[in-house]
């Protein structure tokens, strides 16, 4: 699994999205990408703001299956 978000002194993550733009729009743990046993990838939104997958919002507490070439947008 890979965690996406904003790294802090007490919170280490795999992909620090704060390096790409306004950090205040990114939760410390914004999302998690997991590989399932059947080979499918899913992204779970664990932040307050939506994550957009191919233009569709995935709200906090929900997950979405990622397809080949899916576009993932975080923090607009």
JSON list of N, CA and C in Angstrom, two decimals:
[
{"chain": "A", "resi": 1, "resn": "UNK", "atom": "N", "xyz": [0.85, -1.18, 0.00]},
{"chain": "A", "resi": 1, "resn": "UNK", "atom": "CA", "xyz": [0.00, 0.00, 0.00]},
{"chain": "A", "resi": 1, "resn": "UNK", "atom": "C", "xyz": [0.89, 1.23, 0.00]},
{"chain": "A", "resi": 2, "resn": "UNK", "atom": "N", "xyz": [0.35, 2.32, -0.53]},
{"chain": "A", "resi": 2, "resn": "UNK", "atom": "CA", "xyz": [1.06, 3.59, -0.62]},
{"chain": "A", "resi": 2, "resn": "UNK", "atom": "C", "xyz": [0.19, 4.68, -0.01]},
{"chain": "A", "resi": 3, "resn": "UNK", "atom": "N", "xyz": [0.73, 5.45, 0.93]},
{"chain": "A", "resi": 3, "resn": "UNK", "atom": "CA", "xyz": [-0.04, 6.54, 1.53]},
{"chain": "A", "resi": 3, "resn": "UNK", "atom": "C", "xyz": [0.31, 7.86, 0.85]},
{"chain": "A", "resi": 4, "resn": "UNK", "atom": "N", "xyz": [-0.74, 8.66, 0.63]},
{"chain": "A", "resi": 4, "resn": "UNK", "atom": "CA", "xyz": [-0.62, 9.99, 0.03]},
{"chain": "A", "resi": 4, "resn": "UNK", "atom": "C", "xyz": [-1.03, 11.01, 1.05]},
{"chain": "A", "resi": 5, "resn": "UNK", "atom": "N", "xyz": [-0.34, 12.14, 1.11]},
{"chain": "A", "resi": 5, "resn": "UNK", "atom": "CA", "xyz": [-0.75, 13.17, 2.04]},
{"chain": "A", "resi": 5, "resn": "UNK", "atom": "C", "xyz": [0.31, 14.22, 2.25]},
{"chain": "A", "resi": 6, "resn": "UNK", "atom": "N", "xyz": [0.35, 14.74, 3.46]},
{"chain": "A", "resi": 6, "resn": "UNK", "atom": "CA", "xyz": [1.26, 15.82, 3.83]},
{"chain": "A", "resi": 6, "resn": "UNK", "atom": "C", "xyz": [2.12, 15.34, 4.99]},
{"chain": "A", "resi": 7, "resn": "UNK", "atom": "N", "xyz": [3.41, 15.23, 4.75]},
{"chain": "A", "resi": 7, "resn": "UNK", "atom": "CA", "xyz": [4.32, 14.76, 5.78]},
{"chain": "A", "resi": 7, "resn": "UNK", "atom": "C", "xyz": [4.53, 15.84, 6.84]},
{"chain": "A", "resi": 8, "resn": "UNK", "atom": "N", "xyz": [4.61, 15.42, 8.08]},
{"chain": "A", "resi": 8, "resn": "UNK", "atom": "CA", "xyz": [4.97, 16.30, 9.20]},
{"chain": "A", "resi": 8, "resn": "UNK", "atom": "C", "xyz": [6.05, 15.60, 10.01]},
{"chain": "A", "resi": 9, "resn": "UNK", "atom": "N", "xyz": [6.53, 16.27, 11.03]},
{"chain": "A", "resi": 9, "resn": "UNK", "atom": "CA", "xyz": [7.56, 15.68, 11.89]},
{"chain": "A", "resi": 9, "resn": "UNK", "atom": "C", "xyz": [7.10, 14.36, 12.48]},
{"chain": "A", "resi": 10, "resn": "UNK", "atom": "N", "xyz": [5.83, 14.28, 12.85]},
{"chain": "A", "resi": 10, "resn": "UNK", "atom": "CA", "xyz": [5.29, 13.08, 13.50]},
{"chain": "A", "resi": 10, "resn": "UNK", "atom": "C", "xyz": [4.53, 12.16, 12.55]},
{"chain": "A", "resi": 11, "resn": "UNK", "atom": "N", "xyz": [4.41, 12.54, 11.29]},
{"chain": "A", "resi": 11, "resn": "UNK", "atom": "CA", "xyz": [3.60, 11.77, 10.34]},
{"chain": "A", "resi": 11, "resn": "UNK", "atom": "C", "xyz": [4.38, 11.55, 9.05]},
{"chain": "A", "resi": 12, "resn": "UNK", "atom": "N", "xyz": [4.94, 10.37, 8.91]},
{"chain": "A", "resi": 12, "resn": "UNK", "atom": "CA", "xyz": [5.68, 10.03, 7.70]},
{"chain": "A", "resi": 12, "resn": "UNK", "atom": "C", "xyz": [4.75, 9.33, 6.71]},
{"chain": "A", "resi": 13, "resn": "UNK", "atom": "N", "xyz": [4.83, 9.71, 5.44]},
{"chain": "A", "resi": 13, "resn": "UNK", "atom": "CA", "xyz": [4.01, 9.10, 4.40]},
{"chain": "A", "resi": 13, "resn": "UNK", "atom": "C", "xyz": [4.89, 8.74, 3.21]},
{"chain": "A", "resi": 14, "resn": "UNK", "atom": "N", "xyz": [4.32, 8.04, 2.24]},
{"chain": "A", "resi": 14, "resn": "UNK", "atom": "CA", "xyz": [5.09, 7.61, 1.07]},
{"chain": "A", "resi": 14, "resn": "UNK", "atom": "C", "xyz": [5.21, 8.70, 0.01]},
{"chain": "A", "resi": 15, "resn": "UNK", "atom": "N", "xyz": [4.11, 9.42, -0.25]},
{"chain": "A", "resi": 15, "resn": "UNK", "atom": "CA", "xyz": [4.10, 10.48, -1.27]},
{"chain": "A", "resi": 15, "resn": "UNK", "atom": "C", "xyz": [3.66, 11.78, -0.61]},
{"chain": "A", "resi": 16, "resn": "UNK", "atom": "N", "xyz": [4.58, 12.73, -0.48]},
{"chain": "A", "resi": 16, "resn": "UNK", "atom": "CA", "xyz": [4.29, 14.02, 0.16]},
{"chain": "A", "resi": 16, "resn": "UNK", "atom": "C", "xyz": [3.74, 14.99, -0.88]},
{"chain": "A", "resi": 17, "resn": "UNK", "atom": "N", "xyz": [2.42, 15.14, -0.91]},
{"chain": "A", "resi": 17, "resn": "UNK", "atom": "CA", "xyz": [1.76, 15.99, -1.89]},
{"chain": "A", "resi": 17, "resn": "UNK", "atom": "C", "xyz": [1.94, 17.47, -1.58]},
{"chain": "A", "resi": 18, "resn": "UNK", "atom": "N", "xyz": [2.35, 17.83, -0.38]},
{"chain": "A", "resi": 18, "resn": "UNK", "atom": "CA", "xyz": [2.58, 19.23, -0.03]},
{"chain": "A", "resi": 18, "resn": "UNK", "atom": "C", "xyz": [3.73, 19.81, -0.84]},
{"chain": "A", "resi": 19, "resn": "UNK", "atom": "N", "xyz": [4.60, 18.97, -1.37]},
{"chain": "A", "resi": 19, "resn": "UNK", "atom": "CA", "xyz": [5.71, 19.44, -2.18]},
{"chain": "A", "resi": 19, "resn": "UNK", "atom": "C", "xyz": [5.24, 19.93, -3.55]},
{"chain": "A", "resi": 20, "resn": "UNK", "atom": "N", "xyz": [4.00, 19.61, -3.93]},
{"chain": "A", "resi": 20, "resn": "UNK", "atom": "CA", "xyz": [3.48, 19.93, -5.25]},
{"chain": "A", "resi": 20, "resn": "UNK", "atom": "C", "xyz": [2.59, 21.16, -5.29]},
{"chain": "A", "resi": 21, "resn": "UNK", "atom": "N", "xyz": [2.20, 21.71, -4.15]},
{"chain": "A", "resi": 21, "resn": "UNK", "atom": "CA", "xyz": [1.29, 22.85, -4.16]},
{"chain": "A", "resi": 21, "resn": "UNK", "atom": "C", "xyz": [0.89, 23.27, -2.77]},
{"chain": "A", "resi": 22, "resn": "UNK", "atom": "N", "xyz": [-0.26, 23.97, -2.66]},
{"chain": "A", "resi": 22, "resn": "UNK", "atom": "CA", "xyz": [-0.71, 24.48, -1.35]},
{"chain": "A", "resi": 22, "resn": "UNK", "atom": "C", "xyz": [-0.96, 23.36, -0.34]},
{"chain": "A", "resi": 23, "resn": "UNK", "atom": "N", "xyz": [-0.13, 23.33, 0.71]},
{"chain": "A", "resi": 23, "resn": "UNK", "atom": "CA", "xyz": [-0.21, 22.25, 1.70]},
{"chain": "A", "resi": 23, "resn": "UNK", "atom": "C", "xyz": [-1.50, 22.28, 2.50]},
{"chain": "A", "resi": 24, "resn": "UNK", "atom": "N", "xyz": [-2.11, 23.45, 2.68]},
{"chain": "A", "resi": 24, "resn": "UNK", "atom": "CA", "xyz": [-3.31, 23.52, 3.52]},
{"chain": "A", "resi": 24, "resn": "UNK", "atom": "C", "xyz": [-4.49, 22.79, 2.89]},
{"chain": "A", "resi": 25, "resn": "UNK", "atom": "N", "xyz": [-4.41, 22.43, 1.60]},
{"chain": "A", "resi": 25, "resn": "UNK", "atom": "CA", "xyz": [-5.49, 21.69, 0.95]},
{"chain": "A", "resi": 25, "resn": "UNK", "atom": "C", "xyz": [-5.32, 20.18, 1.07]},
{"chain": "A", "resi": 26, "resn": "UNK", "atom": "N", "xyz": [-4.24, 19.75, 1.66]},
{"chain": "A", "resi": 26, "resn": "UNK", "atom": "CA", "xyz": [-3.92, 18.32, 1.74]},
{"chain": "A", "resi": 26, "resn": "UNK", "atom": "C", "xyz": [-3.97, 17.86, 3.20]},
{"chain": "A", "resi": 27, "resn": "UNK", "atom": "N", "xyz": [-4.67, 16.75, 3.45]},
{"chain": "A", "resi": 27, "resn": "UNK", "atom": "CA", "xyz": [-4.69, 16.17, 4.79]},
{"chain": "A", "resi": 27, "resn": "UNK", "atom": "C", "xyz": [-3.37, 15.44, 5.05]},
{"chain": "A", "resi": 28, "resn": "UNK", "atom": "N", "xyz": [-3.05, 15.25, 6.32]},
{"chain": "A", "resi": 28, "resn": "UNK", "atom": "CA", "xyz": [-1.82, 14.52, 6.65]},
{"chain": "A", "resi": 28, "resn": "UNK", "atom": "C", "xyz": [-1.86, 13.13, 6.03]},
{"chain": "A", "resi": 29, "resn": "UNK", "atom": "N", "xyz": [-3.01, 12.48, 6.11]},
{"chain": "A", "resi": 29, "resn": "UNK", "atom": "CA", "xyz": [-3.19, 11.19, 5.43]},
{"chain": "A", "resi": 29, "resn": "UNK", "atom": "C", "xyz": [-4.40, 11.35, 4.51]},
{"chain": "A", "resi": 30, "resn": "UNK", "atom": "N", "xyz": [-4.15, 11.83, 3.31]},
{"chain": "A", "resi": 30, "resn": "UNK", "atom": "CA", "xyz": [-5.22, 12.12, 2.36]},
{"chain": "A", "resi": 30, "resn": "UNK", "atom": "C", "xyz": [-5.81, 10.86, 1.76]},
{"chain": "A", "resi": 31, "resn": "UNK", "atom": "N", "xyz": [-4.96, 9.91, 1.42]},
{"chain": "A", "resi": 31, "resn": "UNK", "atom": "CA", "xyz": [-5.47, 8.69, 0.80]},
{"chain": "A", "resi": 31, "resn": "UNK", "atom": "C", "xyz": [-4.48, 7.55, 0.85]},
{"chain": "A", "resi": 32, "resn": "UNK", "atom": "N", "xyz": [-4.99, 6.37, 0.52]},
{"chain": "A", "resi": 32, "resn": "UNK", "atom": "CA", "xyz": [-4.18, 5.16, 0.50]},
{"chain": "A", "resi": 32, "resn": "UNK", "atom": "C", "xyz": [-4.52, 4.40, -0.77]},
{"chain": "A", "resi": 33, "resn": "UNK", "atom": "N", "xyz": [-3.49, 4.01, -1.51]},
{"chain": "A", "resi": 33, "resn": "UNK", "atom": "CA", "xyz": [-3.68, 3.16, -2.69]},
{"chain": "A", "resi": 33, "resn": "UNK", "atom": "C", "xyz": [-3.28, 1.75, -2.30]},
{"chain": "A", "resi": 34, "resn": "UNK", "atom": "N", "xyz": [-4.18, 0.80, -2.55]},
{"chain": "A", "resi": 34, "resn": "UNK", "atom": "CA", "xyz": [-3.93, -0.61, -2.20]},
{"chain": "A", "resi": 34, "resn": "UNK", "atom": "C", "xyz": [-4.10, -1.50, -3.42]},
{"chain": "A", "resi": 35, "resn": "UNK", "atom": "N", "xyz": [-3.29, -2.54, -3.48]},
{"chain": "A", "resi": 35, "resn": "UNK", "atom": "CA", "xyz": [-3.39, -3.58, -4.50]},
{"chain": "A", "resi": 35, "resn": "UNK", "atom": "C", "xyz": [-4.11, -4.77, -3.90]},
{"chain": "A", "resi": 36, "resn": "UNK", "atom": "N", "xyz": [-5.22, -5.16, -4.50]},
{"chain": "A", "resi": 36, "resn": "UNK", "atom": "CA", "xyz": [-5.99, -6.30, -4.02]},
{"chain": "A", "resi": 36, "resn": "UNK", "atom": "C", "xyz": [-5.41, -7.61, -4.59]},
{"chain": "A", "resi": 37, "resn": "UNK", "atom": "N", "xyz": [-5.79, -8.73, -4.01]},
{"chain": "A", "resi": 37, "resn": "UNK", "atom": "CA", "xyz": [-5.29, -10.04, -4.46]},
{"chain": "A", "resi": 37, "resn": "UNK", "atom": "C", "xyz": [-5.62, -10.35, -5.91]},
{"chain": "A", "resi": 38, "resn": "UNK", "atom": "N", "xyz": [-6.72, -9.77, -6.43]},
{"chain": "A", "resi": 38, "resn": "UNK", "atom": "CA", "xyz": [-7.12, -10.05, -7.81]},
{"chain": "A", "resi": 38, "resn": "UNK", "atom": "C", "xyz": [-6.41, -9.14, -8.82]},
{"chain": "A", "resi": 39, "resn": "UNK", "atom": "N", "xyz": [-5.49, -8.26, -8.35]},
{"chain": "A", "resi": 39, "resn": "UNK", "atom": "CA", "xyz": [-4.73, -7.40, -9.24]},
{"chain": "A", "resi": 39, "resn": "UNK", "atom": "C", "xyz": [-5.33, -6.01, -9.43]},
{"chain": "A", "resi": 40, "resn": "UNK", "atom": "N", "xyz": [-6.48, -5.73, -8.81]},
{"chain": "A", "resi": 40, "resn": "UNK", "atom": "CA", "xyz": [-7.10, -4.42, -8.92]},
{"chain": "A", "resi": 40, "resn": "UNK", "atom": "C", "xyz": [-6.49, -3.45, -7.91]},
{"chain": "A", "resi": 41, "resn": "UNK", "atom": "N", "xyz": [-6.36, -2.19, -8.32]},
{"chain": "A", "resi": 41, "resn": "UNK", "atom": "CA", "xyz": [-5.91, -1.13, -7.43]},
{"chain": "A", "resi": 41, "resn": "UNK", "atom": "C", "xyz": [-7.11, -0.31, -6.99]},
{"chain": "A", "resi": 42, "resn": "UNK", "atom": "N", "xyz": [-7.16, 0.03, -5.71]},
{"chain": "A", "resi": 42, "resn": "UNK", "atom": "CA", "xyz": [-8.21, 0.88, -5.16]},
{"chain": "A", "resi": 42, "resn": "UNK", "atom": "C", "xyz": [-7.56, 2.04, -4.42]},
{"chain": "A", "resi": 43, "resn": "UNK", "atom": "N", "xyz": [-8.21, 3.20, -4.46]},
{"chain": "A", "resi": 43, "resn": "UNK", "atom": "CA", "xyz": [-7.77, 4.33, -3.66]},
{"chain": "A", "resi": 43, "resn": "UNK", "atom": "C", "xyz": [-8.85, 4.63, -2.64]},
{"chain": "A", "resi": 44, "resn": "UNK", "atom": "N", "xyz": [-8.46, 4.78, -1.39]},
{"chain": "A", "resi": 44, "resn": "UNK", "atom": "CA", "xyz": [-9.39, 5.13, -0.31]},
{"chain": "A", "resi": 44, "resn": "UNK", "atom": "C", "xyz": [-9.09, 6.56, 0.10]},
{"chain": "A", "resi": 45, "resn": "UNK", "atom": "N", "xyz": [-10.11, 7.40, 0.14]},
{"chain": "A", "resi": 45, "resn": "UNK", "atom": "CA", "xyz": [-9.96, 8.78, 0.57]},
{"chain": "A", "resi": 45, "resn": "UNK", "atom": "C", "xyz": [-10.11, 8.83, 2.09]},
{"chain": "A", "resi": 46, "resn": "UNK", "atom": "N", "xyz": [-9.04, 9.18, 2.78]},
{"chain": "A", "resi": 46, "resn": "UNK", "atom": "CA", "xyz": [-9.06, 9.27, 4.23]},
{"chain": "A", "resi": 46, "resn": "UNK", "atom": "C", "xyz": [-8.97, 10.71, 4.72]},
{"chain": "A", "resi": 47, "resn": "UNK", "atom": "N", "xyz": [-9.08, 11.66, 3.79]},
{"chain": "A", "resi": 47, "resn": "UNK", "atom": "CA", "xyz": [-9.00, 13.07, 4.14]},
{"chain": "A", "resi": 47, "resn": "UNK", "atom": "C", "xyz": [-10.37, 13.72, 4.15]},
{"chain": "A", "resi": 48, "resn": "UNK", "atom": "N", "xyz": [-10.37, 15.03, 4.38]},
{"chain": "A", "resi": 48, "resn": "UNK", "atom": "CA", "xyz": [-11.63, 15.80, 4.43]},
{"chain": "A", "resi": 48, "resn": "UNK", "atom": "C", "xyz": [-12.08, 16.24, 3.04]},
{"chain": "A", "resi": 49, "resn": "UNK", "atom": "N", "xyz": [-11.14, 16.59, 2.21]},
{"chain": "A", "resi": 49, "resn": "UNK", "atom": "CA", "xyz": [-11.48, 17.08, 0.87]},
{"chain": "A", "resi": 49, "resn": "UNK", "atom": "C", "xyz": [-11.57, 15.91, -0.11]},
{"chain": "A", "resi": 50, "resn": "UNK", "atom": "N", "xyz": [-12.36, 16.09, -1.18]},
{"chain": "A", "resi": 50, "resn": "UNK", "atom": "CA", "xyz": [-12.48, 14.99, -2.14]},
{"chain": "A", "resi": 50, "resn": "UNK", "atom": "C", "xyz": [-11.19, 14.76, -2.93]},
{"chain": "A", "resi": 51, "resn": "UNK", "atom": "N", "xyz": [-11.02, 13.53, -3.36]},
{"chain": "A", "resi": 51, "resn": "UNK", "atom": "CA", "xyz": [-10.02, 13.15, -4.34]},
{"chain": "A", "resi": 51, "resn": "UNK", "atom": "C", "xyz": [-10.79, 12.93, -5.64]},
{"chain": "A", "resi": 52, "resn": "UNK", "atom": "N", "xyz": [-10.30, 13.46, -6.74]},
{"chain": "A", "resi": 52, "resn": "UNK", "atom": "CA", "xyz": [-10.99, 13.30, -8.02]},
{"chain": "A", "resi": 52, "resn": "UNK", "atom": "C", "xyz": [-10.30, 12.22, -8.84]},
{"chain": "A", "resi": 53, "resn": "UNK", "atom": "N", "xyz": [-11.09, 11.25, -9.29]},
{"chain": "A", "resi": 53, "resn": "UNK", "atom": "CA", "xyz": [-10.61, 10.18, -10.15]},
{"chain": "A", "resi": 53, "resn": "UNK", "atom": "C", "xyz": [-11.31, 10.34, -11.49]},
{"chain": "A", "resi": 54, "resn": "UNK", "atom": "N", "xyz": [-10.54, 10.64, -12.52]},
{"chain": "A", "resi": 54, "resn": "UNK", "atom": "CA", "xyz": [-11.10, 10.88, -13.85]},
{"chain": "A", "resi": 54, "resn": "UNK", "atom": "C", "xyz": [-12.24, 11.89, -13.81]},
{"chain": "A", "resi": 55, "resn": "UNK", "atom": "N", "xyz": [-12.07, 12.93, -12.97]},
{"chain": "A", "resi": 55, "resn": "UNK", "atom": "CA", "xyz": [-13.05, 14.00, -12.87]},
{"chain": "A", "resi": 55, "resn": "UNK", "atom": "C", "xyz": [-14.20, 13.74, -11.92]},
{"chain": "A", "resi": 56, "resn": "UNK", "atom": "N", "xyz": [-14.30, 12.55, -11.35]},
{"chain": "A", "resi": 56, "resn": "UNK", "atom": "CA", "xyz": [-15.38, 12.22, -10.42]},
{"chain": "A", "resi": 56, "resn": "UNK", "atom": "C", "xyz": [-14.89, 12.34, -8.98]},
{"chain": "A", "resi": 57, "resn": "UNK", "atom": "N", "xyz": [-15.65, 13.02, -8.12]},
{"chain": "A", "resi": 57, "resn": "UNK", "atom": "CA", "xyz": [-15.20, 13.17, -6.73]},
{"chain": "A", "resi": 57, "resn": "UNK", "atom": "C", "xyz": [-15.39, 11.88, -5.92]},
{"chain": "A", "resi": 58, "resn": "UNK", "atom": "N", "xyz": [-14.37, 11.55, -5.16]},
{"chain": "A", "resi": 58, "resn": "UNK", "atom": "CA", "xyz": [-14.44, 10.47, -4.18]},
{"chain": "A", "resi": 58, "resn": "UNK", "atom": "C", "xyz": [-14.35, 11.15, -2.82]},
{"chain": "A", "resi": 59, "resn": "UNK", "atom": "N", "xyz": [-15.44, 11.15, -2.09]},
{"chain": "A", "resi": 59, "resn": "UNK", "atom": "CA", "xyz": [-15.51, 11.86, -0.82]},
{"chain": "A", "resi": 59, "resn": "UNK", "atom": "C", "xyz": [-14.80, 11.09, 0.29]},
{"chain": "A", "resi": 60, "resn": "UNK", "atom": "N", "xyz": [-14.47, 11.80, 1.37]},
{"chain": "A", "resi": 60, "resn": "UNK", "atom": "CA", "xyz": [-13.80, 11.18, 2.51]},
{"chain": "A", "resi": 60, "resn": "UNK", "atom": "C", "xyz": [-14.56, 9.97, 3.02]},
{"chain": "A", "resi": 61, "resn": "UNK", "atom": "N", "xyz": [-13.82, 8.92, 3.34]},
{"chain": "A", "resi": 61, "resn": "UNK", "atom": "CA", "xyz": [-14.43, 7.69, 3.84]},
{"chain": "A", "resi": 61, "resn": "UNK", "atom": "C", "xyz": [-14.85, 6.72, 2.75]},
{"chain": "A", "resi": 62, "resn": "UNK", "atom": "N", "xyz": [-14.67, 7.09, 1.48]},
{"chain": "A", "resi": 62, "resn": "UNK", "atom": "CA", "xyz": [-15.05, 6.22, 0.37]},
{"chain": "A", "resi": 62, "resn": "UNK", "atom": "C", "xyz": [-13.82, 5.75, -0.39]},
{"chain": "A", "resi": 63, "resn": "UNK", "atom": "N", "xyz": [-14.02, 4.69, -1.19]},
{"chain": "A", "resi": 63, "resn": "UNK", "atom": "CA", "xyz": [-12.93, 4.20, -2.02]},
{"chain": "A", "resi": 63, "resn": "UNK", "atom": "C", "xyz": [-13.40, 4.05, -3.46]},
{"chain": "A", "resi": 64, "resn": "UNK", "atom": "N", "xyz": [-12.44, 3.94, -4.37]},
{"chain": "A", "resi": 64, "resn": "UNK", "atom": "CA", "xyz": [-12.74, 3.89, -5.79]},
{"chain": "A", "resi": 64, "resn": "UNK", "atom": "C", "xyz": [-11.72, 2.99, -6.48]},
{"chain": "A", "resi": 65, "resn": "UNK", "atom": "N", "xyz": [-12.17, 2.19, -7.43]},
{"chain": "A", "resi": 65, "resn": "UNK", "atom": "CA", "xyz": [-11.27, 1.35, -8.20]},
{"chain": "A", "resi": 65, "resn": "UNK", "atom": "C", "xyz": [-10.53, 2.20, -9.24]},
{"chain": "A", "resi": 66, "resn": "UNK", "atom": "N", "xyz": [-9.22, 2.02, -9.30]},
{"chain": "A", "resi": 66, "resn": "UNK", "atom": "CA", "xyz": [-8.41, 2.72, -10.29]},
{"chain": "A", "resi": 66, "resn": "UNK", "atom": "C", "xyz": [-8.27, 1.86, -11.53]},
{"chain": "A", "resi": 67, "resn": "UNK", "atom": "N", "xyz": [-8.46, 2.46, -12.69]},
{"chain": "A", "resi": 67, "resn": "UNK", "atom": "CA", "xyz": [-8.29, 1.77, -13.96]},
{"chain": "A", "resi": 67, "resn": "UNK", "atom": "C", "xyz": [-6.95, 2.15, -14.57]},
{"chain": "A", "resi": 68, "resn": "UNK", "atom": "N", "xyz": [-6.56, 1.45, -15.60]},
{"chain": "A", "resi": 68, "resn": "UNK", "atom": "CA", "xyz": [-5.34, 1.79, -16.33]},
{"chain": "A", "resi": 68, "resn": "UNK", "atom": "C", "xyz": [-5.46, 3.22, -16.84]},
{"chain": "A", "resi": 69, "resn": "UNK", "atom": "N", "xyz": [-4.46, 4.04, -16.58]},
{"chain": "A", "resi": 69, "resn": "UNK", "atom": "CA", "xyz": [-4.41, 5.45, -17.00]},
{"chain": "A", "resi": 69, "resn": "UNK", "atom": "C", "xyz": [-5.41, 6.35, -16.28]},
{"chain": "A", "resi": 70, "resn": "UNK", "atom": "N", "xyz": [-5.91, 5.97, -15.11]},
{"chain": "A", "resi": 70, "resn": "UNK", "atom": "CA", "xyz": [-6.79, 6.86, -14.35]},
{"chain": "A", "resi": 70, "resn": "UNK", "atom": "C", "xyz": [-6.02, 8.12, -13.97]},
{"chain": "A", "resi": 71, "resn": "UNK", "atom": "N", "xyz": [-6.73, 9.26, -13.99]},
{"chain": "A", "resi": 71, "resn": "UNK", "atom": "CA", "xyz": [-6.15, 10.53, -13.57]},
{"chain": "A", "resi": 71, "resn": "UNK", "atom": "C", "xyz": [-6.61, 10.79, -12.15]},
{"chain": "A", "resi": 72, "resn": "UNK", "atom": "N", "xyz": [-5.66, 10.95, -11.23]},
{"chain": "A", "resi": 72, "resn": "UNK", "atom": "CA", "xyz": [-5.96, 11.19, -9.82]},
{"chain": "A", "resi": 72, "resn": "UNK", "atom": "C", "xyz": [-5.58, 12.64, -9.50]},
{"chain": "A", "resi": 73, "resn": "UNK", "atom": "N", "xyz": [-6.56, 13.42, -9.00]},
{"chain": "A", "resi": 73, "resn": "UNK", "atom": "CA", "xyz": [-6.32, 14.81, -8.64]},
{"chain": "A", "resi": 73, "resn": "UNK", "atom": "C", "xyz": [-6.61, 15.00, -7.16]},
{"chain": "A", "resi": 74, "resn": "UNK", "atom": "N", "xyz": [-5.65, 15.63, -6.47]},
{"chain": "A", "resi": 74, "resn": "UNK", "atom": "CA", "xyz": [-5.80, 15.89, -5.04]},
{"chain": "A", "resi": 74, "resn": "UNK", "atom": "C", "xyz": [-5.52, 17.37, -4.80]},
{"chain": "A", "resi": 75, "resn": "UNK", "atom": "N", "xyz": [-6.38, 18.03, -4.04]},
{"chain": "A", "resi": 75, "resn": "UNK", "atom": "CA", "xyz": [-6.19, 19.43, -3.73]},
{"chain": "A", "resi": 75, "resn": "UNK", "atom": "C", "xyz": [-6.42, 20.36, -4.90]},
{"chain": "A", "resi": 76, "resn": "UNK", "atom": "N", "xyz": [-7.23, 19.93, -5.84]},
{"chain": "A", "resi": 76, "resn": "UNK", "atom": "CA", "xyz": [-7.60, 20.68, -7.03]},
{"chain": "A", "resi": 76, "resn": "UNK", "atom": "C", "xyz": [-6.38, 20.95, -7.86]}
]
